[in-house]
Amino acid sequence: MMSKNPSPYLTRYYKTSDLARAVGVHENTVRRYVDWGLLPPVERAPNGYRRFTQRHLDCLRLDRLVMGGDYPGRSIRQSAFLVIQSAVKDDWGGALELSYNHLALVHAEQAQANAAVELLERWVQGSGAETGGKLLRIGEVSKLLGVSHDVLRNWERNGLLEVPRQENNAYRLYGPNEISRLRVIRMLAKAGYSLMAILRMLLQLDRGDTRNLRKVLDTPQPDEDVYMASDRWLSTLVAEEKRAREMITLTESVIQSRLDAHG
């Protein structure tokens, strides 16, 4: 009876250039990923060259899937790195579970981002206005909203709102309009939108244009030649959801390949 062919995971070796070519990166990128622990430890041949296996190629494909897009923020990137760490340990079952957790995190971020926009839209329509008419100082507003004095001043310095001042001592006095606006700013910021995206939207709103505010939040202007993922947060999250699903598909395919090779 003929024996089964040995698993390619155990018998086939790749050079650094082979891995780089397979995923479309420079050879130095592969070397850096080894140094950063994004690939498993690599054996060396008697001539000193690294000997990569299918295991390394699988991890490299996962690495590029995670690292290939815009930086999506700390929490999403850290979640994706947990998947990579599990794969590097050769625990692909754990990597699959973590991939689904990662997808759930992205969905939660999307829900928060959309909820913030819905609050914005209701506020613009007059549904989110403050009912109290009392004027508050910055310390009272800080306590009311759970936001530090420095954050409130920073939002003002960046043009997100103008705060009236007392004539005799120049103390800031926040009325219902300012507090309502601050609530919207706070929720948008907590949901991941950058100050530039919020400012872009508020500038349009202050011009009396209430159209397509969701799109404005997500569309940098031509003069914003340097921008972050949070400057177009909704699109970033859509891309991250696609990436998360691709991580699941890749992880499942690696598991199936392992089963086929050893079956």
PDB file of C-alpha atoms in Angstrom:
ATOM      1  CA  MET A   1       0.000   0.000   0.000  1.00  0.00           C
ATOM      2  CA  MET A   2       1.415   3.380  -1.013  1.00  0.00           C
ATOM      3  CA  SER A   3       1.919   5.905   1.760  1.00  0.00           C
ATOM      4  CA  LYS A   4       0.333   9.312   1.550  1.00  0.00           C
ATOM      5  CA  ASN A   5       2.428  12.182   0.277  1.00  0.00           C
ATOM      6  CA  PRO A   6       4.151  14.084   3.079  1.00  0.00           C
ATOM      7  CA  SER A   7       2.513  17.330   4.046  1.00  0.00           C
ATOM      8  CA  PRO A   8       3.859  20.350   2.150  1.00  0.00           C
ATOM      9  CA  TYR A   9       3.795  22.185   5.467  1.00  0.00           C
ATOM     10  CA  LEU A  10       6.654  19.919   6.556  1.00  0.00           C
ATOM     11  CA  THR A  11       8.643  19.345   3.380  1.00  0.00           C
ATOM     12  CA  ARG A  12       8.587  22.421   1.154  1.00  0.00           C
ATOM     13  CA  TYR A  13      10.866  25.341   1.890  1.00  0.00           C
ATOM     14  CA  TYR A  14      10.675  28.894   0.606  1.00  0.00           C
ATOM     15  CA  LYS A  15      13.295  31.605   0.324  1.00  0.00           C
ATOM     16  CA  THR A  16      12.721  35.143   1.516  1.00  0.00           C
ATOM     17  CA  SER A  17      12.231  36.212  -2.094  1.00  0.00           C
ATOM     18  CA  ASP A  18       9.591  33.502  -2.591  1.00  0.00           C
ATOM     19  CA  LEU A  19       7.480  34.807   0.284  1.00  0.00           C
ATOM     20  CA  ALA A  20       7.922  38.409  -0.772  1.00  0.00           C
ATOM     21  CA  ARG A  21       6.844  37.605  -4.322  1.00  0.00           C
ATOM     22  CA  ALA A  22       3.849  35.579  -3.150  1.00  0.00           C
ATOM     23  CA  VAL A  23       2.264  38.526  -1.320  1.00  0.00           C
ATOM     24  CA  GLY A  24       3.720  41.407  -3.326  1.00  0.00           C
ATOM     25  CA  VAL A  25       6.050  42.995  -0.783  1.00  0.00           C
ATOM     26  CA  HIS A  26       9.756  43.777  -0.598  1.00  0.00           C
ATOM     27  CA  GLU A  27      12.051  41.167   0.917  1.00  0.00           C
ATOM     28  CA  ASN A  28      12.947  43.616   3.687  1.00  0.00           C
ATOM     29  CA  THR A  29       9.283  43.637   4.720  1.00  0.00           C
ATOM     30  CA  VAL A  30       9.436  39.877   5.276  1.00  0.00           C
ATOM     31  CA  ARG A  31      12.593  40.291   7.347  1.00  0.00           C
ATOM     32  CA  ARG A  32      11.019  43.040   9.433  1.00  0.00           C
ATOM     33  CA  TYR A  33       7.955  40.899  10.108  1.00  0.00           C
ATOM     34  CA  VAL A  34      10.237  38.155  11.405  1.00  0.00           C
ATOM     35  CA  ASP A  35      12.012  40.651  13.667  1.00  0.00           C
ATOM     36  CA  TRP A  36       8.675  42.046  14.916  1.00  0.00           C
ATOM     37  CA  GLY A  37       7.302  38.609  15.763  1.00  0.00           C
ATOM     38  CA  LEU A  38       4.621  38.771  13.075  1.00  0.00           C
ATOM     39  CA  LEU A  39       5.973  35.539  11.601  1.00  0.00           C
ATOM     40  CA  PRO A  40       7.020  32.350  13.409  1.00  0.00           C
ATOM     41  CA  PRO A  41      10.716  31.816  14.185  1.00  0.00           C
ATOM     42  CA  VAL A  42      12.628  30.774  11.072  1.00  0.00           C
ATOM     43  CA  GLU A  43      15.127  27.943  10.766  1.00  0.00           C
ATOM     44  CA  ARG A  44      18.282  28.440   8.735  1.00  0.00           C
ATOM     45  CA  ALA A  45      19.775  26.095   6.182  1.00  0.00           C
ATOM     46  CA  PRO A  46      23.410  24.977   6.500  1.00  0.00           C
ATOM     47  CA  ASN A  47      24.387  27.829   4.165  1.00  0.00           C
ATOM     48  CA  GLY A  48      22.787  30.353   6.531  1.00  0.00           C
ATOM     49  CA  TYR A  49      19.764  31.210   4.423  1.00  0.00           C
ATOM     50  CA  ARG A  50      16.376  31.366   6.070  1.00  0.00           C
ATOM     51  CA  ARG A  51      14.083  28.428   5.342  1.00  0.00           C
ATOM     52  CA  PHE A  52      10.428  29.436   5.385  1.00  0.00           C
ATOM     53  CA  THR A  53       7.531  26.998   5.202  1.00  0.00           C
ATOM     54  CA  GLN A  54       3.869  27.132   4.265  1.00  0.00           C
ATOM     55  CA  ARG A  55       3.211  28.045   7.876  1.00  0.00           C
ATOM     56  CA  HIS A  56       5.180  31.276   7.389  1.00  0.00           C
ATOM     57  CA  LEU A  57       3.439  32.010   4.103  1.00  0.00           C
ATOM     58  CA  ASP A  58       0.019  31.588   5.732  1.00  0.00           C
ATOM     59  CA  CYS A  59       0.992  33.996   8.522  1.00  0.00           C
ATOM     60  CA  LEU A  60       2.455  36.467   6.043  1.00  0.00           C
ATOM     61  CA  ARG A  61      -0.794  36.558   4.082  1.00  0.00           C
ATOM     62  CA  LEU A  62      -2.650  37.274   7.305  1.00  0.00           C
ATOM     63  CA  ASP A  63      -0.103  39.970   8.226  1.00  0.00           C
ATOM     64  CA  ARG A  64      -0.576  41.747   4.906  1.00  0.00           C
ATOM     65  CA  LEU A  65      -4.330  41.575   5.239  1.00  0.00           C
ATOM     66  CA  VAL A  66      -4.123  43.316   8.614  1.00  0.00           C
ATOM     67  CA  MET A  67      -1.329  45.754   7.771  1.00  0.00           C
ATOM     68  CA  GLY A  68      -2.275  46.567   4.194  1.00  0.00           C
ATOM     69  CA  GLY A  69      -4.902  49.240   4.850  1.00  0.00           C
ATOM     70  CA  ASP A  70      -5.055  52.563   6.663  1.00  0.00           C
ATOM     71  CA  TYR A  71      -4.406  52.575  10.388  1.00  0.00           C
ATOM     72  CA  PRO A  72      -7.896  52.020  11.837  1.00  0.00           C
ATOM     73  CA  GLY A  73      -7.203  53.115  15.399  1.00  0.00           C
ATOM     74  CA  ARG A  74      -5.688  51.388  18.391  1.00  0.00           C
ATOM     75  CA  SER A  75      -8.543  49.119  19.469  1.00  0.00           C
ATOM     76  CA  ILE A  76      -9.184  47.648  16.017  1.00  0.00           C
ATOM     77  CA  ARG A  77      -5.486  47.212  15.263  1.00  0.00           C
ATOM     78  CA  GLN A  78      -4.829  45.557  18.634  1.00  0.00           C
ATOM     79  CA  SER A  79      -7.749  43.193  18.056  1.00  0.00           C
ATOM     80  CA  ALA A  80      -6.339  42.210  14.661  1.00  0.00           C
ATOM     81  CA  PHE A  81      -2.900  41.674  16.188  1.00  0.00           C
ATOM     82  CA  LEU A  82      -4.404  39.122  18.579  1.00  0.00           C
ATOM     83  CA  VAL A  83      -5.428  37.103  15.525  1.00  0.00           C
ATOM     84  CA  ILE A  84      -1.889  37.329  14.148  1.00  0.00           C
ATOM     85  CA  GLN A  85      -0.374  36.284  17.477  1.00  0.00           C
ATOM     86  CA  SER A  86      -2.576  33.206  17.584  1.00  0.00           C
ATOM     87  CA  ALA A  87      -1.586  32.284  14.021  1.00  0.00           C
ATOM     88  CA  VAL A  88       2.115  32.754  14.796  1.00  0.00           C
ATOM     89  CA  LYS A  89       1.666  30.276  17.663  1.00  0.00           C
ATOM     90  CA  ASP A  90       0.131  27.914  15.076  1.00  0.00           C
ATOM     91  CA  ASP A  91      -3.231  28.042  16.862  1.00  0.00           C
ATOM     92  CA  TRP A  92      -5.450  28.629  13.830  1.00  0.00           C
ATOM     93  CA  GLY A  93      -8.558  27.478  15.667  1.00  0.00           C
ATOM     94  CA  GLY A  94      -7.923  30.249  18.170  1.00  0.00           C
ATOM     95  CA  ALA A  95      -7.198  32.649  15.317  1.00  0.00           C
ATOM     96  CA  LEU A  96     -10.599  31.851  13.796  1.00  0.00           C
ATOM     97  CA  GLU A  97     -12.382  32.522  17.078  1.00  0.00           C
ATOM     98  CA  LEU A  98     -10.501  35.792  17.487  1.00  0.00           C
ATOM     99  CA  SER A  99     -11.339  36.747  13.892  1.00  0.00           C
ATOM    100  CA  TYR A 100     -15.033  36.501  14.694  1.00  0.00           C
ATOM    101  CA  ASN A 101     -14.453  38.554  17.855  1.00  0.00           C
ATOM    102  CA  HIS A 102     -12.659  41.090  15.679  1.00  0.00           C
ATOM    103  CA  LEU A 103     -15.599  41.270  13.284  1.00  0.00           C
ATOM    104  CA  ALA A 104     -17.926  41.846  16.249  1.00  0.00           C
ATOM    105  CA  LEU A 105     -15.699  44.717  17.424  1.00  0.00           C
ATOM    106  CA  VAL A 106     -15.825  46.353  13.986  1.00  0.00           C
ATOM    107  CA  HIS A 107     -19.611  45.993  13.974  1.00  0.00           C
ATOM    108  CA  ALA A 108     -19.766  47.638  17.402  1.00  0.00           C
ATOM    109  CA  GLU A 109     -17.633  50.534  16.139  1.00  0.00           C
ATOM    110  CA  GLN A 110     -19.930  50.896  13.136  1.00  0.00           C
ATOM    111  CA  ALA A 111     -22.997  50.955  15.372  1.00  0.00           C
ATOM    112  CA  GLN A 112     -21.468  53.669  17.556  1.00  0.00           C
ATOM    113  CA  ALA A 113     -20.416  55.734  14.530  1.00  0.00           C
ATOM    114  CA  ASN A 114     -23.891  55.532  13.003  1.00  0.00           C
ATOM    115  CA  ALA A 115     -25.580  56.314  16.323  1.00  0.00           C
ATOM    116  CA  ALA A 116     -23.472  59.460  16.615  1.00  0.00           C
ATOM    117  CA  VAL A 117     -24.545  60.569  13.152  1.00  0.00           C
ATOM    118  CA  GLU A 118     -28.186  59.897  14.024  1.00  0.00           C
ATOM    119  CA  LEU A 119     -27.833  62.110  17.107  1.00  0.00           C
ATOM    120  CA  LEU A 120     -26.291  64.787  14.894  1.00  0.00           C
ATOM    121  CA  GLU A 121     -29.141  64.581  12.409  1.00  0.00           C
ATOM    122  CA  ARG A 122     -31.792  64.793  15.153  1.00  0.00           C
ATOM    123  CA  TRP A 123     -29.980  67.726  16.750  1.00  0.00           C
ATOM    124  CA  VAL A 124     -29.963  69.563  13.422  1.00  0.00           C
ATOM    125  CA  GLN A 125     -33.716  68.977  13.196  1.00  0.00           C
ATOM    126  CA  GLY A 126     -34.167  70.469  16.675  1.00  0.00           C
ATOM    127  CA  SER A 127     -34.850  67.216  18.524  1.00  0.00           C
ATOM    128  CA  GLY A 128     -31.693  67.248  20.629  1.00  0.00           C
ATOM    129  CA  ALA A 129     -31.778  70.776  22.053  1.00  0.00           C
ATOM    130  CA  GLU A 130     -31.163  71.482  25.729  1.00  0.00           C
ATOM    131  CA  THR A 131     -34.253  72.417  27.734  1.00  0.00           C
ATOM    132  CA  GLY A 132     -32.573  74.291  30.589  1.00  0.00           C
ATOM    133  CA  GLY A 133     -31.842  77.971  30.140  1.00  0.00           C
ATOM    134  CA  LYS A 134     -29.198  78.390  32.846  1.00  0.00           C
ATOM    135  CA  LEU A 135     -25.763  79.651  31.840  1.00  0.00           C
ATOM    136  CA  LEU A 136     -22.917  77.445  33.049  1.00  0.00           C
ATOM    137  CA  ARG A 137     -19.221  78.059  33.574  1.00  0.00           C
ATOM    138  CA  ILE A 138     -16.576  75.744  32.204  1.00  0.00           C
ATOM    139  CA  GLY A 139     -16.219  73.759  35.436  1.00  0.00           C
ATOM    140  CA  GLU A 140     -19.942  73.061  35.541  1.00  0.00           C
ATOM    141  CA  VAL A 141     -19.977  72.000  31.884  1.00  0.00           C
ATOM    142  CA  SER A 142     -16.948  69.768  32.457  1.00  0.00           C
ATOM    143  CA  LYS A 143     -18.788  68.003  35.288  1.00  0.00           C
ATOM    144  CA  LEU A 144     -22.064  67.816  33.350  1.00  0.00           C
ATOM    145  CA  LEU A 145     -20.527  66.222  30.247  1.00  0.00           C
ATOM    146  CA  GLY A 146     -17.696  64.290  31.858  1.00  0.00           C
ATOM    147  CA  VAL A 147     -15.129  66.104  29.735  1.00  0.00           C
ATOM    148  CA  SER A 148     -12.003  67.804  31.062  1.00  0.00           C
ATOM    149  CA  HIS A 149     -11.410  71.561  30.970  1.00  0.00           C
ATOM    150  CA  ASP A 150      -8.517  70.988  28.554  1.00  0.00           C
ATOM    151  CA  VAL A 151     -10.691  69.057  26.103  1.00  0.00           C
ATOM    152  CA  LEU A 152     -13.351  71.770  26.158  1.00  0.00           C
ATOM    153  CA  ARG A 153     -10.740  74.455  25.535  1.00  0.00           C
ATOM    154  CA  ASN A 154      -9.149  72.364  22.786  1.00  0.00           C
ATOM    155  CA  TRP A 155     -12.477  71.997  20.974  1.00  0.00           C
ATOM    156  CA  GLU A 156     -12.920  75.750  21.177  1.00  0.00           C
ATOM    157  CA  ARG A 157      -9.356  76.446  19.966  1.00  0.00           C
ATOM    158  CA  ASN A 158      -9.929  74.131  16.998  1.00  0.00           C
ATOM    159  CA  GLY A 159     -12.998  76.100  15.948  1.00  0.00           C
ATOM    160  CA  LEU A 160     -15.674  73.535  16.830  1.00  0.00           C
ATOM    161  CA  LEU A 161     -17.644  76.151  18.763  1.00  0.00           C
ATOM    162  CA  GLU A 162     -17.535  79.722  20.007  1.00  0.00           C
ATOM    163  CA  VAL A 163     -18.326  80.318  23.659  1.00  0.00           C
ATOM    164  CA  PRO A 164     -19.703  83.685  24.833  1.00  0.00           C
ATOM    165  CA  ARG A 165     -17.790  85.456  27.610  1.00  0.00           C
ATOM    166  CA  GLN A 166     -18.923  87.508  30.575  1.00  0.00           C
ATOM    167  CA  GLU A 167     -18.234  91.170  29.922  1.00  0.00           C
ATOM    168  CA  ASN A 168     -16.788  91.976  33.326  1.00  0.00           C
ATOM    169  CA  ASN A 169     -14.355  89.051  33.725  1.00  0.00           C
ATOM    170  CA  ALA A 170     -14.228  87.199  30.359  1.00  0.00           C
ATOM    171  CA  TYR A 171     -15.320  83.918  31.943  1.00  0.00           C
ATOM    172  CA  ARG A 172     -16.835  81.452  29.476  1.00  0.00           C
ATOM    173  CA  LEU A 173     -20.594  81.076  29.759  1.00  0.00           C
ATOM    174  CA  TYR A 174     -22.160  78.038  28.121  1.00  0.00           C
ATOM    175  CA  GLY A 175     -25.843  78.300  27.257  1.00  0.00           C
ATOM    176  CA  PRO A 176     -28.264  75.635  25.945  1.00  0.00           C
ATOM    177  CA  ASN A 177     -27.021  76.003  22.355  1.00  0.00           C
ATOM    178  CA  GLU A 178     -23.381  75.525  23.302  1.00  0.00           C
ATOM    179  CA  ILE A 179     -24.144  72.543  25.539  1.00  0.00           C
ATOM    180  CA  SER A 180     -26.264  70.867  22.858  1.00  0.00           C
ATOM    181  CA  ARG A 181     -23.457  71.381  20.362  1.00  0.00           C
ATOM    182  CA  LEU A 182     -20.929  69.985  22.830  1.00  0.00           C
ATOM    183  CA  ARG A 183     -23.008  66.854  23.335  1.00  0.00           C
ATOM    184  CA  VAL A 184     -22.911  66.208  19.596  1.00  0.00           C
ATOM    185  CA  ILE A 185     -19.186  66.923  19.384  1.00  0.00           C
ATOM    186  CA  ARG A 186     -18.493  64.619  22.329  1.00  0.00           C
ATOM    187  CA  MET A 187     -20.454  61.713  20.866  1.00  0.00           C
ATOM    188  CA  LEU A 188     -18.891  62.106  17.429  1.00  0.00           C
ATOM    189  CA  ALA A 189     -15.410  62.227  18.976  1.00  0.00           C
ATOM    190  CA  LYS A 190     -16.093  59.182  21.170  1.00  0.00           C
ATOM    191  CA  ALA A 191     -17.388  57.339  18.111  1.00  0.00           C
ATOM    192  CA  GLY A 192     -14.036  57.786  16.370  1.00  0.00           C
ATOM    193  CA  TYR A 193     -14.518  60.808  14.132  1.00  0.00           C
ATOM    194  CA  SER A 194     -11.509  63.121  13.968  1.00  0.00           C
ATOM    195  CA  LEU A 195     -11.679  66.781  14.977  1.00  0.00           C
ATOM    196  CA  MET A 196     -11.037  67.669  11.333  1.00  0.00           C
ATOM    197  CA  ALA A 197     -14.059  65.650  10.190  1.00  0.00           C
ATOM    198  CA  ILE A 198     -16.251  67.210  12.900  1.00  0.00           C
ATOM    199  CA  LEU A 199     -15.005  70.706  12.053  1.00  0.00           C
ATOM    200  CA  ARG A 200     -15.626  70.121   8.347  1.00  0.00           C
ATOM    201  CA  MET A 201     -19.214  69.172   9.086  1.00  0.00           C
ATOM    202  CA  LEU A 202     -19.840  72.002  11.569  1.00  0.00           C
ATOM    203  CA  LEU A 203     -18.469  74.636   9.177  1.00  0.00           C
ATOM    204  CA  GLN A 204     -20.988  73.546   6.575  1.00  0.00           C
ATOM    205  CA  LEU A 205     -23.732  73.461   9.177  1.00  0.00           C
ATOM    206  CA  ASP A 206     -22.869  76.967  10.368  1.00  0.00           C
ATOM    207  CA  ARG A 207     -23.249  78.173   6.797  1.00  0.00           C
ATOM    208  CA  GLY A 208     -26.850  77.003   7.003  1.00  0.00           C
ATOM    209  CA  ASP A 209     -26.340  73.928   4.814  1.00  0.00           C
ATOM    210  CA  THR A 210     -27.806  70.862   6.539  1.00  0.00           C
ATOM    211  CA  ARG A 211     -27.581  68.557   3.519  1.00  0.00           C
ATOM    212  CA  ASN A 212     -25.591  65.303   3.459  1.00  0.00           C
ATOM    213  CA  LEU A 213     -23.906  65.822   6.830  1.00  0.00           C
ATOM    214  CA  ARG A 214     -23.112  62.104   7.023  1.00  0.00           C
ATOM    215  CA  LYS A 215     -21.291  62.349   3.692  1.00  0.00           C
ATOM    216  CA  VAL A 216     -19.484  65.534   4.720  1.00  0.00           C
ATOM    217  CA  LEU A 217     -18.176  63.804   7.855  1.00  0.00           C
ATOM    218  CA  ASP A 218     -16.779  61.075   5.629  1.00  0.00           C
ATOM    219  CA  THR A 219     -15.315  63.150   2.789  1.00  0.00           C
ATOM    220  CA  PRO A 220     -12.052  65.077   3.275  1.00  0.00           C
ATOM    221  CA  GLN A 221     -11.736  68.280   1.277  1.00  0.00           C
ATOM    222  CA  PRO A 222      -9.075  68.640  -1.461  1.00  0.00           C
ATOM    223  CA  ASP A 223      -7.016  70.980   0.716  1.00  0.00           C
ATOM    224  CA  GLU A 224      -6.815  68.311   3.438  1.00  0.00           C
ATOM    225  CA  ASP A 225      -3.800  66.783   1.710  1.00  0.00           C
ATOM    226  CA  VAL A 226      -2.775  64.869   4.832  1.00  0.00           C
ATOM    227  CA  TYR A 227      -5.560  63.012   6.576  1.00  0.00           C
ATOM    228  CA  MET A 228      -6.153  60.009   8.797  1.00  0.00           C
ATOM    229  CA  ALA A 229      -8.574  57.127   8.644  1.00  0.00           C
ATOM    230  CA  SER A 230     -10.689  58.895  11.274  1.00  0.00           C
ATOM    231  CA  ASP A 231     -11.163  61.788   8.850  1.00  0.00           C
ATOM    232  CA  ARG A 232     -13.319  59.397   6.799  1.00  0.00           C
ATOM    233  CA  TRP A 233     -14.364  57.076   9.590  1.00  0.00           C
ATOM    234  CA  LEU A 234     -17.483  55.546   8.062  1.00  0.00           C
ATOM    235  CA  SER A 235     -15.593  54.450   4.949  1.00  0.00           C
ATOM    236  CA  THR A 236     -12.728  53.185   7.087  1.00  0.00           C
ATOM    237  CA  LEU A 237     -15.104  51.000   9.089  1.00  0.00           C
ATOM    238  CA  VAL A 238     -16.686  49.600   5.922  1.00  0.00           C
ATOM    239  CA  ALA A 239     -13.197  48.675   4.722  1.00  0.00           C
ATOM    240  CA  GLU A 240     -12.384  47.146   8.121  1.00  0.00           C
ATOM    241  CA  GLU A 241     -15.530  45.025   8.027  1.00  0.00           C
ATOM    242  CA  LYS A 242     -14.472  43.696   4.608  1.00  0.00           C
ATOM    243  CA  ARG A 243     -10.974  43.051   5.948  1.00  0.00           C
ATOM    244  CA  ALA A 244     -12.360  41.224   8.993  1.00  0.00           C
ATOM    245  CA  ARG A 245     -14.439  38.933   6.783  1.00  0.00           C
ATOM    246  CA  GLU A 246     -11.394  38.258   4.634  1.00  0.00           C
ATOM    247  CA  MET A 247      -9.455  37.341   7.782  1.00  0.00           C
ATOM    248  CA  ILE A 248     -12.145  34.795   8.614  1.00  0.00           C
ATOM    249  CA  THR A 249     -12.078  33.359   5.089  1.00  0.00           C
ATOM    250  CA  LEU A 250      -8.278  33.127   5.095  1.00  0.00           C
ATOM    251  CA  THR A 251      -8.189  31.507   8.531  1.00  0.00           C
ATOM    252  CA  GLU A 252     -10.825  28.963   7.545  1.00  0.00           C
ATOM    253  CA  SER A 253      -8.929  28.141   4.358  1.00  0.00           C
ATOM    254  CA  VAL A 254      -5.696  27.542   6.298  1.00  0.00           C
ATOM    255  CA  ILE A 255      -7.505  25.219   8.697  1.00  0.00           C
ATOM    256  CA  GLN A 256      -9.053  23.318   5.802  1.00  0.00           C
ATOM    257  CA  SER A 257      -5.692  23.039   4.042  1.00  0.00           C
ATOM    258  CA  ARG A 258      -4.146  21.632   7.196  1.00  0.00           C
ATOM    259  CA  LEU A 259      -6.945  19.077   7.472  1.00  0.00           C
ATOM    260  CA  ASP A 260      -6.587  18.081   3.813  1.00  0.00           C
ATOM    261  CA  ALA A 261      -2.793  17.787   4.087  1.00  0.00           C
ATOM    262  CA  HIS A 262      -2.967  15.549   7.130  1.00  0.00           C
ATOM    263  CA  GLY A 263      -6.115  13.674   6.170  1.00  0.00           C
TER     264      GLY A 263
END
